[in-house]
Short mmCIF file of C-alpha atoms and ligand atoms in Angstrom, two decimals:
data_model
loop_
_atom_site.label_atom_id
_atom_site.label_comp_id
_atom_site.label_asym_id
_atom_site.label_seq_id
_atom_site.Cartn_x
_atom_site.Cartn_y
_atom_site.Cartn_z
CA MET D 1 88.13 136.19 111.92
CA THR D 2 86.23 138.88 110.03
CA ASN D 3 87.74 142.33 109.90
CA ILE D 4 85.43 145.16 110.84
CA LEU D 5 85.51 148.83 109.86
CA ALA D 6 84.43 151.33 112.54
CA PRO D 7 84.23 154.83 111.01
CA SER D 8 84.67 157.55 113.65
CA ILE D 9 82.06 160.26 113.21
CA LEU D 10 84.41 162.77 114.84
CA ALA D 11 85.57 163.50 111.29
CA ALA D 12 82.06 163.59 109.78
CA ASP D 13 80.25 166.70 108.58
CA ILE D 14 77.71 167.14 111.39
CA MET D 15 75.28 168.95 109.09
CA ARG D 16 75.19 165.86 106.86
CA LEU D 17 75.64 163.21 109.52
CA GLY D 18 72.66 161.00 108.61
CA GLU D 19 73.59 160.87 104.96
CA GLN D 20 77.26 160.19 105.73
CA ILE D 21 76.43 157.36 108.16
CA GLU D 22 74.26 155.79 105.49
CA ALA D 23 77.14 156.04 102.99
CA VAL D 24 79.61 154.23 105.26
CA ARG D 25 77.02 151.60 106.14
CA LYS D 26 76.36 150.91 102.46
CA ALA D 27 80.10 150.63 101.85
CA GLY D 28 80.23 147.76 104.35
CA ALA D 29 81.16 149.32 107.72
CA LYS D 30 79.54 147.35 110.54
CA TYR D 31 80.43 149.49 113.56
CA LEU D 32 79.99 153.21 114.04
CA HIS D 33 82.65 154.65 116.35
CA ILE D 34 81.44 157.49 118.58
CA ASP D 35 84.13 159.42 120.48
CA VAL D 36 82.96 160.96 123.75
CA MET D 37 85.46 163.47 125.20
CA ASP D 38 85.13 165.40 128.46
CA GLY D 39 87.85 168.06 128.24
CA VAL D 40 89.53 166.51 131.31
CA PHE D 41 90.73 163.03 130.40
CA VAL D 42 91.56 164.50 126.99
CA PRO D 43 91.93 168.20 126.15
CA SER D 44 88.95 168.44 123.82
CA LEU D 45 85.20 168.25 124.19
CA SER D 46 83.02 166.38 121.75
CA TYR D 47 79.47 165.19 122.38
CA GLY D 48 77.57 163.02 124.80
CA VAL D 49 74.53 160.89 125.48
CA CYS D 50 71.97 162.68 123.31
CA VAL D 51 74.06 162.13 120.17
CA VAL D 52 74.16 158.36 120.83
CA GLU D 53 70.43 158.39 121.54
CA SER D 54 69.60 160.25 118.37
CA ILE D 55 71.83 158.07 116.12
CA ARG D 56 70.36 154.92 117.71
CA LYS D 57 66.85 155.94 116.59
CA SER D 58 67.65 155.67 112.91
CA CYS D 59 70.76 153.49 112.66
CA ASP D 60 71.04 149.75 113.08
CA MET D 61 74.86 149.58 112.96
CA VAL D 62 76.75 148.45 116.05
CA LEU D 63 77.29 151.62 118.09
CA ASP D 64 80.87 151.49 119.34
CA VAL D 65 81.12 154.19 122.00
CA HIS D 66 84.64 155.22 123.04
CA LEU D 67 84.49 157.01 126.38
CA MET D 68 87.47 159.35 126.83
CA ILE D 69 86.20 160.62 130.16
CA VAL D 70 87.36 160.43 133.78
CA ASP D 71 85.60 157.96 136.05
CA PRO D 72 83.46 156.50 133.23
CA HIS D 73 81.62 154.28 135.72
CA ARG D 74 79.26 157.22 136.41
CA TYR D 75 77.91 157.19 132.86
CA VAL D 76 77.80 153.51 131.92
CA GLU D 77 74.09 153.04 132.60
CA THR D 78 73.15 156.25 130.81
CA PHE D 79 75.06 155.35 127.65
CA ALA D 80 73.69 151.80 127.74
CA ARG D 81 70.16 153.16 127.96
CA ALA D 82 70.90 155.57 125.11
CA GLY D 83 71.58 152.57 122.87
CA ALA D 84 75.33 151.89 122.91
CA ASP D 85 76.24 148.32 121.90
CA ILE D 86 79.91 148.46 122.88
CA LEU D 87 81.11 150.70 125.70
CA THR D 88 84.86 151.19 125.85
CA VAL D 89 86.48 152.82 128.85
CA HIS D 90 90.11 153.78 129.44
CA LEU D 91 92.17 151.80 131.90
CA GLU D 92 93.85 155.08 132.91
CA ALA D 93 90.48 156.71 133.69
CA CYS D 94 88.86 154.03 135.83
CA GLU D 95 88.87 153.92 139.60
CA ASP D 96 87.95 150.24 139.60
CA VAL D 97 88.44 148.66 136.18
CA ARG D 98 86.92 145.34 137.16
CA ALA D 99 83.75 146.90 138.57
CA THR D 100 83.28 149.12 135.52
CA LEU D 101 83.70 146.26 133.02
CA GLU D 102 81.25 144.21 135.07
CA LEU D 103 78.73 147.03 135.11
CA ILE D 104 78.98 147.44 131.32
CA ARG D 105 78.18 143.77 130.78
CA SER D 106 75.39 143.82 133.33
CA CYS D 107 73.79 146.64 131.34
CA GLY D 108 73.71 144.36 128.28
CA CYS D 109 76.61 145.98 126.41
CA ARG D 110 79.89 144.53 125.20
CA ALA D 111 82.72 145.71 127.42
CA GLY D 112 85.76 147.39 125.89
CA LEU D 113 88.98 148.43 127.60
CA SER D 114 91.39 150.91 126.03
CA ILE D 115 94.96 151.96 126.68
CA LYS D 116 96.84 155.09 125.65
CA PRO D 117 100.17 154.75 123.81
CA GLY D 118 102.20 155.13 127.01
CA THR D 119 100.45 152.38 128.98
CA PRO D 120 102.12 148.95 128.81
CA VAL D 121 100.03 146.32 127.04
CA GLU D 122 100.50 143.87 129.92
CA ALA D 123 98.46 146.23 132.16
CA VAL D 124 95.23 144.91 130.59
CA GLU D 125 96.08 141.24 131.07
CA PRO D 126 94.32 140.84 134.46
CA TYR D 127 91.04 142.00 132.86
CA LEU D 128 91.03 139.88 129.70
CA ASP D 129 88.29 137.60 131.03
CA GLN D 130 86.01 140.55 131.60
CA MET D 131 86.33 142.29 128.27
CA ASP D 132 84.92 141.72 124.80
CA LEU D 133 87.14 144.26 123.07
CA LEU D 134 90.62 145.64 123.62
CA LEU D 135 91.27 149.05 122.09
CA ILE D 136 94.88 150.00 121.46
CA MET D 137 95.24 153.74 120.86
CA SER D 138 97.77 154.39 118.12
CA VAL D 139 97.86 158.17 118.81
CA GLU D 140 97.37 160.18 122.01
CA PRO D 141 93.59 160.26 122.38
CA GLY D 142 91.86 163.60 121.97
CA PHE D 143 91.98 164.63 118.33
CA GLY D 144 91.30 163.16 114.92
CA GLY D 145 93.69 163.50 112.01
CA GLN D 146 96.91 162.66 113.88
CA VAL D 147 99.80 160.54 112.62
CA TYR D 148 99.98 156.82 113.58
CA PHE D 149 102.68 156.06 116.15
CA PRO D 150 104.89 153.44 114.44
CA GLU D 151 105.57 151.59 117.73
CA SER D 152 101.83 150.77 117.86
CA THR D 153 102.41 147.88 115.44
CA ARG D 154 104.55 146.05 117.99
CA ARG D 155 101.97 146.76 120.71
CA ILE D 156 99.15 145.34 118.54
CA ALA D 157 101.16 142.16 117.92
CA GLN D 158 101.87 141.87 121.65
CA ALA D 159 98.18 142.31 122.46
CA ARG D 160 97.13 139.72 119.87
CA ALA D 161 99.64 137.22 121.25
CA MET D 162 98.34 137.82 124.77
CA ILE D 163 94.71 137.28 123.66
CA GLU D 164 95.66 134.06 121.83
CA ARG D 165 97.63 132.78 124.80
CA LYS D 166 94.61 133.21 127.03
CA GLY D 167 92.37 131.60 124.40
CA ARG D 168 89.93 134.49 124.68
CA ASP D 169 87.54 135.68 121.99
CA VAL D 170 88.33 139.38 122.27
CA ASP D 171 88.14 141.89 119.42
CA LEU D 172 91.36 143.83 118.94
CA GLU D 173 90.54 147.37 117.85
CA VAL D 174 93.04 150.03 116.81
CA ASP D 175 92.27 153.75 116.74
CA GLY D 176 94.21 156.74 115.48
CA GLY D 177 96.04 157.70 112.31
CA ILE D 178 94.98 154.71 110.22
CA THR D 179 95.34 155.34 106.50
CA MET D 180 95.30 153.39 103.26
CA ALA D 181 99.08 153.24 103.56
CA ASN D 182 99.32 151.61 107.01
CA VAL D 183 96.09 149.63 107.43
CA ARG D 184 97.61 146.38 106.10
CA GLU D 185 100.40 146.66 108.66
CA VAL D 186 97.82 147.14 111.45
CA LEU D 187 95.79 144.15 110.25
CA SER D 188 98.75 141.87 109.87
CA ALA D 189 99.92 142.72 113.39
CA GLY D 190 96.61 141.17 114.54
CA ALA D 191 93.98 143.93 114.74
CA ASN D 192 90.49 142.99 113.51
CA VAL D 193 88.54 146.19 114.19
CA ILE D 194 89.81 149.30 112.42
CA VAL D 195 88.70 152.75 113.52
CA SER D 196 89.06 155.46 110.95
CA GLY D 197 87.99 159.09 111.06
CA SER D 198 89.73 161.29 108.55
CA THR D 199 90.59 158.57 106.02
CA VAL D 200 86.92 157.62 105.75
CA PHE D 201 85.11 160.94 106.05
CA ARG D 202 87.17 162.89 103.52
CA ASP D 203 84.78 161.12 101.13
CA PRO D 204 82.57 158.77 103.20
CA GLN D 205 81.43 156.39 100.48
CA LYS D 206 84.77 156.12 98.65
CA GLY D 207 86.87 156.21 101.82
CA ALA D 208 84.93 153.44 103.53
CA ALA D 209 84.76 151.34 100.35
CA ALA D 210 88.52 151.61 99.79
CA LEU D 211 89.32 150.53 103.35
CA MET D 212 86.73 147.73 103.19
CA GLU D 213 88.44 146.33 100.12
CA ILE D 214 91.65 145.93 102.11
CA LEU D 215 89.80 144.59 105.17
CA ARG D 216 88.31 141.84 102.99
CA GLU D 217 91.69 140.67 101.66
CA PRO D 218 92.59 137.24 103.05
CA SER D 219 94.65 137.74 106.18
CA PRO D 220 98.06 136.14 106.60
CA LEU D 221 97.24 135.38 110.26
CA PHE D 222 93.77 133.89 110.40
C1 LIG T 301 91.00 160.14 118.83
C2 LIG T 301 89.74 159.36 118.59
C3 LIG T 301 89.69 158.71 117.27
C4 LIG T 301 89.71 159.64 116.08
C5 LIG T 301 90.36 158.89 114.94
O1 LIG T 301 91.13 160.45 120.16
O2 LIG T 301 89.60 158.35 119.57
O3 LIG T 301 88.60 157.79 117.18
O4 LIG T 301 88.44 160.08 115.69
O5 LIG T 301 90.53 159.77 113.88
P1 LIG T 301 91.64 159.53 112.75
O6 LIG T 301 91.29 158.26 112.06
O7 LIG T 301 91.47 160.75 111.89
O8 LIG T 301 92.98 159.47 113.44
ZN1 LIG T 302 88.06 156.70 119.27
#
């Protein structure tokens, strides 16, 4: 399995966004992680559809849109039309998880399901057949630059074991507090998509290149 870097533009310098996206792309990042926050599901507000639309016009990376919004079903079609490739919704925010994952796929996007640190990993098991990506939050969603919750490592391993047991081809993405010091631990627990905001965008080219070097190391698992 190839490991993928998904830089989160929440930590980018908005005035230099185009240039910084190009730097992470050149360093080998394949996904671009876009955090959409509504001020209700999470305390902060970020950006919405027009940012995805505008990035899509000049960027051919996989747009990995993380919806931290209540009742995300309402916006699936709009984000799909704006050019999202992966649409990830929160289990805790959906009224009907199954219907929302189905809608995402029917719009031509890959369907992602995410859980906050307090939600048991087994809660996603009934939906494994309907998702292409499972996103384990390793901090409380809402802000960049937080510290990785150490218990996330066990949750990642549990999620990977569950995916293997079901024989499903599901990406396991981890988001929040990933640094040069803990990324190997996250990978060896079974994650294959690494989101990183502050570690990458402190210096986009160098940050992404340094993480990519670790992501390319042969994995003990696969
Ligand atoms: C947090 C967001 C993350 C955030 C990660 O709610 O979902 O994607 O940007 O930032 P770092 O890597 O700085 O923790
Ligand atoms: Zn995110």
